Amino acid sequence: MATLTTPTGNAMPNQKYAEELIQNARAIVAPGKGILAADESTGTVGKRLASIGVENDESARRNLRELLFTSPQIEDYISGVILFEETLYQDGNDGVPFVKLLQSKNIIPGIKVDKGVIVLPGTDGETETQGIDDLGKRCAKYYEAGARFAKWRAVLKISETCPSDLAIHQNAYGLARYAAICQENGLVPIVEPEILSDGTHGIEKCAAVTEKVLSAVYKALSDHHVLLEGTLLKPNMVLSGAEAEQADIRSAAFLTARALSRTVPPAVPGIVFLSGGQSEETATAHLTAMNQIEDINKPWALSFSFGRALQASALKTWGGKTENLKAAQDAFIARARANGEATLGKGDVEAKGESLYVKDYKY
């Protein structure tokens, strides 16, 4: 009798991790749960720590991640955590490895595997992502360390000349190569073609570009024989440019869901949105509104993979002070709970807060 894993159809033949990949991808997008993106590079987390007057050293980075990972009830709302390489091999202050801590809570550890972006020659400052050359070896090493999914961020921008066909092609096929290599080594690939919100463009422009980019990405994934059931998509939401007047929450949610319904195959188990510098409240409101839509077919789970939109309040509340630990954890869990409920279509779609937008944002 045929199953999801046999026969494989167009997907990679002899995929020894197929069942595990499918199982883990589904677990990450379980109802009411989503991903905590805690994969900021040493430089980026340093900026976060500097904002609260804390020096960027290993101890401070450990304390911040430990604050999040040990929050009571985190496992009720967080199914996976994306780690930076340092954190994957780091122990908590009690000597317990962070990977084991997460696993003890049935939270799946993941790992950022790209090495940042470089300028793509022949374009108007567009970029492609580095890290393919030794990716297979690194994925095997990360799997051995306990990681079960990975993230690779491709970055595109909107302007009068962008994104170019060249940038779309290079980034789509880079994502596909990454995804195939991850699956060969047992890691569920999160496919992240982020279209930056920088600019003055309107929401219809973002919708059109998002559809074009996602169509190219899924063509590339098919060409590379990627097992779609063992992948997740991490896209931008369809929004106006950060410097333009913003559409209302429900309109943005509708256009986002419509773009996805036109481009993302139903074989994909889930879509985990990036927040893209929205305020904590607005990112959650958009996710809630998308899950409330009834007149667009949504065969995949719609969930979250938020960094700033889960951590900002907790970081500000903590301020690097031990006496603020519980209050900071409460702030983090409040955001995690709100986003977990948003995956079920529950919550306030009119909520607003302070924007976390950073132009040309880098992890």
CSV table of C-alpha atoms in Angstrom, one decimal:
chain,number,residue,atom,x,y,z
A,1,MET,CA,0.0,0.0,0.0
A,2,ALA,CA,1.3,3.4,-0.9
A,3,THR,CA,2.2,5.9,1.8
A,4,LEU,CA,3.4,9.5,2.0
A,5,THR,CA,7.0,8.2,1.7
A,6,THR,CA,6.6,5.4,-0.8
A,7,PRO,CA,6.6,5.6,-3.8
A,8,THR,CA,8.3,8.9,-3.7
A,9,GLY,CA,7.0,10.4,-7.0
A,10,ASN,CA,9.1,13.4,-8.0
A,11,ALA,CA,10.7,13.6,-4.5
A,12,MET,CA,14.2,12.4,-3.9
A,13,PRO,CA,14.4,8.6,-4.2
A,14,ASN,CA,15.8,6.5,-1.3
A,15,GLN,CA,15.2,9.2,1.2
A,16,LYS,CA,16.1,7.4,4.4
A,17,TYR,CA,14.9,10.2,6.6
A,18,ALA,CA,11.5,10.7,4.9
A,19,GLU,CA,9.3,9.6,7.7
A,20,GLU,CA,11.2,11.5,10.3
A,21,LEU,CA,11.2,14.7,8.2
A,22,ILE,CA,7.4,14.5,7.7
A,23,GLN,CA,6.8,13.8,11.4
A,24,ASN,CA,9.0,16.7,12.6
A,25,ALA,CA,7.6,19.2,10.1
A,26,ARG,CA,4.1,18.3,11.2
A,27,ALA,CA,5.1,18.6,14.9
A,28,ILE,CA,6.5,22.0,14.5
A,29,VAL,CA,3.2,23.3,13.2
A,30,ALA,CA,1.0,21.6,15.7
A,31,PRO,CA,-2.2,23.6,16.5
A,32,GLY,CA,-1.6,26.4,19.0
A,33,LYS,CA,2.2,26.3,18.6
A,34,GLY,CA,5.0,27.9,16.6
A,35,ILE,CA,8.7,28.7,16.5
A,36,LEU,CA,10.9,30.9,18.6
A,37,ALA,CA,13.7,32.3,16.4
A,38,ALA,CA,16.6,32.7,18.7
A,39,ASP,CA,19.3,32.4,16.0
A,40,GLU,CA,20.6,35.9,16.0
A,41,SER,CA,24.3,36.1,15.2
A,42,THR,CA,26.7,37.3,17.9
A,43,GLY,CA,26.7,40.7,16.3
A,44,THR,CA,23.0,41.1,16.2
A,45,VAL,CA,22.3,39.8,19.7
A,46,GLY,CA,25.0,42.2,20.8
A,47,LYS,CA,22.9,45.1,19.5
A,48,ARG,CA,19.9,43.7,21.5
A,49,LEU,CA,22.0,43.5,24.6
A,50,ALA,CA,23.4,47.0,24.0
A,51,SER,CA,19.9,48.4,23.9
A,52,ILE,CA,19.5,47.4,27.6
A,53,GLY,CA,23.0,48.3,28.6
A,54,VAL,CA,24.4,44.8,28.8
A,55,GLU,CA,27.9,43.8,27.5
A,56,ASN,CA,27.9,41.3,24.6
A,57,ASP,CA,29.8,38.3,26.1
A,58,GLU,CA,29.1,34.6,26.1
A,59,SER,CA,27.7,34.8,29.6
A,60,ALA,CA,25.2,37.5,28.7
A,61,ARG,CA,24.1,35.6,25.6
A,62,ARG,CA,23.7,32.4,27.6
A,63,ASN,CA,21.6,34.3,30.2
A,64,LEU,CA,19.3,35.7,27.6
A,65,ARG,CA,18.7,32.4,25.9
A,66,GLU,CA,18.3,30.6,29.2
A,67,LEU,CA,15.7,33.2,30.3
A,68,LEU,CA,13.6,32.3,27.3
A,69,PHE,CA,14.2,28.5,27.2
A,70,THR,CA,13.4,28.0,31.0
A,71,SER,CA,10.2,30.1,30.9
A,72,PRO,CA,7.4,28.1,32.6
A,73,GLN,CA,4.9,26.7,30.1
A,74,ILE,CA,7.1,27.5,27.1
A,75,GLU,CA,6.3,24.1,25.7
A,76,ASP,CA,2.6,24.9,25.6
A,77,TYR,CA,3.1,27.5,22.9
A,78,ILE,CA,6.6,26.8,21.3
A,79,SER,CA,7.2,23.7,19.3
A,80,GLY,CA,10.7,24.5,17.9
A,81,VAL,CA,13.5,26.9,18.6
A,82,ILE,CA,16.0,28.1,15.9
A,83,LEU,CA,19.5,28.3,17.5
A,84,PHE,CA,22.7,30.0,16.4
A,85,GLU,CA,25.6,27.6,16.3
A,86,GLU,CA,27.1,28.8,19.6
A,87,THR,CA,23.8,28.1,21.4
A,88,LEU,CA,23.4,24.6,19.8
A,89,TYR,CA,26.6,23.6,21.7
A,90,GLN,CA,26.0,25.8,24.8
A,91,ASP,CA,25.1,24.7,28.3
A,92,GLY,CA,22.8,26.5,30.7
A,93,ASN,CA,24.1,27.9,34.0
A,94,ASP,CA,23.1,24.6,35.6
A,95,GLY,CA,25.4,22.6,33.2
A,96,VAL,CA,22.5,21.1,31.2
A,97,PRO,CA,23.0,21.5,27.4
A,98,PHE,CA,20.4,23.8,25.9
A,99,VAL,CA,19.5,21.1,23.3
A,100,LYS,CA,18.7,18.6,26.1
A,101,LEU,CA,16.7,21.2,28.0
A,102,LEU,CA,14.6,21.9,24.9
A,103,GLN,CA,14.2,18.2,24.1
A,104,SER,CA,13.0,17.5,27.7
A,105,LYS,CA,10.1,19.9,27.0
A,106,ASN,CA,9.3,18.2,23.6
A,107,ILE,CA,10.6,21.3,21.8
A,108,ILE,CA,12.5,20.5,18.6
A,109,PRO,CA,15.9,22.2,18.3
A,110,GLY,CA,16.7,23.8,15.0
A,111,ILE,CA,19.8,25.6,13.6
A,112,LYS,CA,20.5,28.5,11.4
A,113,VAL,CA,22.8,27.2,8.6
A,114,ASP,CA,23.3,30.1,6.1
A,115,LYS,CA,26.4,32.3,6.3
A,116,GLY,CA,24.8,35.6,5.4
A,117,VAL,CA,24.4,37.4,2.1
A,118,ILE,CA,26.8,38.9,-0.4
A,119,VAL,CA,26.1,41.3,-3.3
A,120,LEU,CA,25.0,39.5,-6.5
A,121,PRO,CA,27.1,40.9,-9.4
A,122,GLY,CA,25.2,42.5,-12.2
A,123,THR,CA,22.3,43.7,-10.0
A,124,ASP,CA,21.3,46.9,-8.3
A,125,GLY,CA,22.7,45.9,-4.9
A,126,GLU,CA,20.7,42.7,-4.7
A,127,THR,CA,22.1,39.7,-2.8
A,128,GLU,CA,22.5,36.0,-2.7
A,129,THR,CA,23.1,33.8,0.4
A,130,GLN,CA,26.4,32.0,1.2
A,131,GLY,CA,27.0,28.7,2.9
A,132,ILE,CA,26.3,25.9,0.4
A,133,ASP,CA,29.9,24.7,-0.1
A,134,ASP,CA,30.3,22.8,3.2
A,135,LEU,CA,26.6,22.6,4.1
A,136,GLY,CA,26.3,18.8,3.9
A,137,LYS,CA,29.1,18.3,6.5
A,138,ARG,CA,27.7,20.9,8.8
A,139,CYS,CA,24.1,19.5,8.6
A,140,ALA,CA,25.4,16.0,9.5
A,141,LYS,CA,27.3,17.5,12.5
A,142,TYR,CA,24.2,19.5,13.6
A,143,TYR,CA,22.0,16.4,13.3
A,144,GLU,CA,24.4,14.5,15.5
A,145,ALA,CA,24.2,17.4,18.0
A,146,GLY,CA,20.4,17.1,18.2
A,147,ALA,CA,19.1,19.6,15.6
A,148,ARG,CA,16.2,18.3,13.6
A,149,PHE,CA,15.4,21.3,11.4
A,150,ALA,CA,17.3,24.2,9.8
A,151,LYS,CA,16.8,27.7,8.5
A,152,TRP,CA,18.3,29.5,5.5
A,153,ARG,CA,17.4,33.1,4.8
A,154,ALA,CA,17.3,34.5,1.3
A,155,VAL,CA,16.8,38.2,1.0
A,156,LEU,CA,15.1,40.1,-1.8
A,157,LYS,CA,14.0,43.8,-2.0
A,158,ILE,CA,11.4,45.8,-3.9
A,159,SER,CA,12.3,48.9,-5.9
A,160,GLU,CA,11.7,50.2,-9.4
A,161,THR,CA,14.2,47.7,-10.7
A,162,CYS,CA,14.0,45.0,-8.0
A,163,PRO,CA,13.7,42.1,-7.6
A,164,SER,CA,15.4,41.2,-10.8
A,165,ASP,CA,14.8,37.9,-12.5
A,166,LEU,CA,18.4,37.1,-11.8
A,167,ALA,CA,18.1,37.7,-8.1
A,168,ILE,CA,14.8,35.7,-7.9
A,169,HIS,CA,16.4,32.8,-9.8
A,170,GLN,CA,19.7,32.7,-7.8
A,171,ASN,CA,17.9,32.9,-4.5
A,172,ALA,CA,15.2,30.3,-5.4
A,173,TYR,CA,17.8,27.8,-6.5
A,174,GLY,CA,20.0,28.5,-3.5
A,175,LEU,CA,17.1,27.7,-1.3
A,176,ALA,CA,16.3,24.6,-3.2
A,177,ARG,CA,19.9,23.3,-3.0
A,178,TYR,CA,19.9,24.0,0.7
A,179,ALA,CA,16.6,22.2,1.2
A,180,ALA,CA,17.8,19.1,-0.7
A,181,ILE,CA,21.1,18.9,1.3
A,182,CYS,CA,19.2,19.4,4.6
A,183,GLN,CA,16.9,16.5,3.8
A,184,GLU,CA,19.7,14.2,2.8
A,185,ASN,CA,21.1,14.8,6.4
A,186,GLY,CA,17.8,14.5,8.3
A,187,LEU,CA,17.0,18.1,8.8
A,188,VAL,CA,13.6,19.7,8.0
A,189,PRO,CA,14.5,22.7,5.8
A,190,ILE,CA,12.7,25.9,6.6
A,191,VAL,CA,12.6,27.8,3.3
A,192,GLU,CA,12.8,31.5,3.9
A,193,PRO,CA,12.6,33.8,0.9
A,194,GLU,CA,12.2,37.1,2.7
A,195,ILE,CA,11.1,40.1,0.7
A,196,LEU,CA,12.2,43.1,2.8
A,197,SER,CA,9.6,45.7,3.8
A,198,ASP,CA,12.0,48.6,3.0
A,199,GLY,CA,10.5,51.1,0.6
A,200,THR,CA,7.4,53.1,-0.3
A,201,HIS,CA,5.7,50.5,-2.4
A,202,GLY,CA,2.0,49.7,-1.9
A,203,ILE,CA,0.6,46.4,-0.7
A,204,GLU,CA,-0.5,45.3,-4.2
A,205,LYS,CA,3.1,45.5,-5.4
A,206,CYS,CA,4.2,43.4,-2.4
A,207,ALA,CA,1.5,40.9,-3.3
A,208,ALA,CA,2.6,40.6,-6.9
A,209,VAL,CA,6.3,40.2,-6.0
A,210,THR,CA,5.5,37.7,-3.3
A,211,GLU,CA,3.5,35.5,-5.7
A,212,LYS,CA,6.3,35.8,-8.3
A,213,VAL,CA,9.0,34.9,-5.8
A,214,LEU,CA,7.1,32.0,-4.3
A,215,SER,CA,6.3,30.5,-7.7
A,216,ALA,CA,10.0,30.5,-8.6
A,217,VAL,CA,10.9,28.9,-5.2
A,218,TYR,CA,8.5,26.0,-5.6
A,219,LYS,CA,9.6,25.4,-9.2
A,220,ALA,CA,13.2,25.2,-7.9
A,221,LEU,CA,12.2,22.9,-5.0
A,222,SER,CA,10.5,20.6,-7.6
A,223,ASP,CA,13.6,20.7,-9.8
A,224,HIS,CA,15.7,19.6,-6.9
A,225,HIS,CA,13.3,16.7,-5.9
A,226,VAL,CA,12.7,18.1,-2.5
A,227,LEU,CA,10.1,16.2,-0.3
A,228,LEU,CA,7.6,19.0,0.2
A,229,GLU,CA,5.9,17.1,3.1
A,230,GLY,CA,9.2,17.4,5.0
A,231,THR,CA,9.6,21.2,4.6
A,232,LEU,CA,8.2,24.4,6.0
A,233,LEU,CA,7.9,27.8,4.4
A,234,LYS,CA,8.9,31.0,6.2
A,235,PRO,CA,7.7,33.9,4.1
A,236,ASN,CA,7.1,37.6,4.7
A,237,MET,CA,3.5,38.7,5.2
A,238,VAL,CA,2.1,40.8,2.3
A,239,LEU,CA,2.4,44.4,3.6
A,240,SER,CA,2.9,47.9,2.2
A,241,GLY,CA,6.5,49.2,2.3
A,242,ALA,CA,7.6,50.4,5.7
A,243,GLU,CA,7.7,54.0,4.5
A,244,ALA,CA,4.2,53.8,3.0
A,245,GLU,CA,0.7,54.0,4.4
A,246,GLN,CA,-0.2,50.7,5.9
A,247,ALA,CA,-3.2,48.7,4.8
A,248,ASP,CA,-5.7,47.6,7.5
A,249,ILE,CA,-5.0,44.3,9.2
A,250,ARG,CA,-7.8,42.3,7.5
A,251,SER,CA,-6.8,43.5,4.0
A,252,ALA,CA,-3.2,42.5,4.6
A,253,ALA,CA,-4.2,39.2,5.9
A,254,PHE,CA,-6.5,38.5,2.9
A,255,LEU,CA,-3.8,39.4,0.4
A,256,THR,CA,-1.2,37.3,2.2
A,257,ALA,CA,-3.5,34.3,2.3
A,258,ARG,CA,-4.4,34.8,-1.4
A,259,ALA,CA,-0.8,35.0,-2.5
A,260,LEU,CA,0.0,31.8,-0.6
A,261,SER,CA,-3.1,30.0,-2.0
A,262,ARG,CA,-1.9,30.8,-5.5
A,263,THR,CA,1.7,29.5,-5.0
A,264,VAL,CA,2.3,27.1,-2.1
A,265,PRO,CA,1.4,23.4,-2.8
A,266,PRO,CA,-1.0,21.7,-0.4
A,267,ALA,CA,1.7,19.1,0.3
A,268,VAL,CA,3.6,21.7,2.4
A,269,PRO,CA,2.4,21.0,6.0
A,270,GLY,CA,2.9,24.5,7.3
A,271,ILE,CA,3.8,28.2,6.8
A,272,VAL,CA,5.6,29.9,9.7
A,273,PHE,CA,5.7,33.7,9.1
A,274,LEU,CA,8.6,36.0,9.9
A,275,SER,CA,7.5,39.2,11.6
A,276,GLY,CA,9.6,41.5,9.5
A,277,GLY,CA,10.0,44.3,12.1
A,278,GLN,CA,6.3,44.7,12.8
A,279,SER,CA,5.3,45.4,16.4
A,280,GLU,CA,4.7,42.4,18.6
A,281,GLU,CA,1.0,43.1,18.6
A,282,THR,CA,0.6,43.8,14.9
A,283,ALA,CA,2.4,40.7,13.8
A,284,THR,CA,0.1,38.7,16.1
A,285,ALA,CA,-3.0,40.5,14.8
A,286,HIS,CA,-2.1,39.7,11.2
A,287,LEU,CA,-1.6,36.0,12.0
A,288,THR,CA,-5.0,35.9,13.9
A,289,ALA,CA,-6.8,37.6,10.9
A,290,MET,CA,-5.3,35.1,8.4
A,291,ASN,CA,-6.5,32.2,10.5
A,292,GLN,CA,-10.0,33.7,10.6
A,293,ILE,CA,-10.3,33.9,6.8
A,294,GLU,CA,-12.9,31.5,5.5
A,295,ASP,CA,-13.2,32.2,1.8
A,296,ILE,CA,-9.7,31.3,0.8
A,297,ASN,CA,-8.5,27.7,0.8
A,298,LYS,CA,-5.7,27.2,3.4
A,299,PRO,CA,-4.6,23.6,3.2
A,300,TRP,CA,-1.5,24.3,5.4
A,301,ALA,CA,-1.1,25.4,9.0
A,302,LEU,CA,-0.5,29.1,9.4
A,303,SER,CA,1.9,29.7,12.3
A,304,PHE,CA,4.8,31.8,13.4
A,305,SER,CA,8.6,31.9,13.5
A,306,PHE,CA,9.1,35.1,15.3
A,307,GLY,CA,12.3,36.6,16.8
A,308,ARG,CA,11.9,40.2,17.7
A,309,ALA,CA,8.1,39.9,17.9
A,310,LEU,CA,8.4,37.3,20.7
A,311,GLN,CA,11.4,38.7,22.5
A,312,ALA,CA,11.2,42.5,22.5
A,313,SER,CA,9.0,43.0,25.6
A,314,ALA,CA,10.9,40.3,27.5
A,315,LEU,CA,14.3,41.9,26.7
A,316,LYS,CA,13.1,45.3,27.8
A,317,THR,CA,11.6,44.0,31.0
A,318,TRP,CA,14.7,41.9,31.9
A,319,GLY,CA,17.2,44.7,31.4
A,320,GLY,CA,20.0,42.3,32.3
A,321,LYS,CA,18.9,42.2,36.0
A,322,THR,CA,18.4,39.0,37.9
A,323,GLU,CA,15.6,40.4,39.9
A,324,ASN,CA,13.6,41.0,36.7
A,325,LEU,CA,13.9,37.4,35.5
A,326,LYS,CA,10.3,36.3,36.4
A,327,ALA,CA,8.7,39.4,35.0
A,328,ALA,CA,10.7,39.0,31.8
A,329,GLN,CA,9.6,35.4,31.5
A,330,ASP,CA,6.0,36.4,32.1
A,331,ALA,CA,6.3,38.9,29.3
A,332,PHE,CA,7.8,36.3,26.9
A,333,ILE,CA,5.1,33.8,27.7
A,334,ALA,CA,2.4,36.4,27.2
A,335,ARG,CA,3.6,36.9,23.7
A,336,ALA,CA,4.0,33.2,23.1
A,337,ARG,CA,0.5,32.5,24.3
A,338,ALA,CA,-1.0,35.3,22.2
A,339,ASN,CA,0.7,33.9,19.0
A,340,GLY,CA,-0.3,30.3,19.9
A,341,GLU,CA,-3.9,31.5,20.1
A,342,ALA,CA,-3.4,33.4,16.8
A,343,THR,CA,-2.7,30.1,15.0
A,344,LEU,CA,-6.2,29.1,16.1
A,345,GLY,CA,-7.7,32.3,14.9
A,346,LYS,CA,-8.2,33.7,18.4
A,347,GLY,CA,-7.2,37.2,19.5
A,348,ASP,CA,-7.5,40.9,18.9
A,349,VAL,CA,-7.0,41.9,15.2
A,350,GLU,CA,-7.0,45.6,16.1
A,351,ALA,CA,-4.0,45.4,18.4
A,352,LYS,CA,-1.1,47.9,17.8
A,353,GLY,CA,2.3,48.5,19.3
A,354,GLU,CA,5.7,50.0,18.8
A,355,SER,CA,7.3,49.0,15.5
A,356,LEU,CA,10.4,46.9,15.6
A,357,TYR,CA,11.4,47.8,12.0
A,358,VAL,CA,15.1,48.1,11.1
A,359,LYS,CA,16.0,49.1,7.6
A,360,ASP,CA,18.0,46.4,5.6
A,361,TYR,CA,17.7,44.1,8.7
A,362,LYS,CA,20.5,41.5,9.1
A,363,TYR,CA,20.5,38.6,11.5
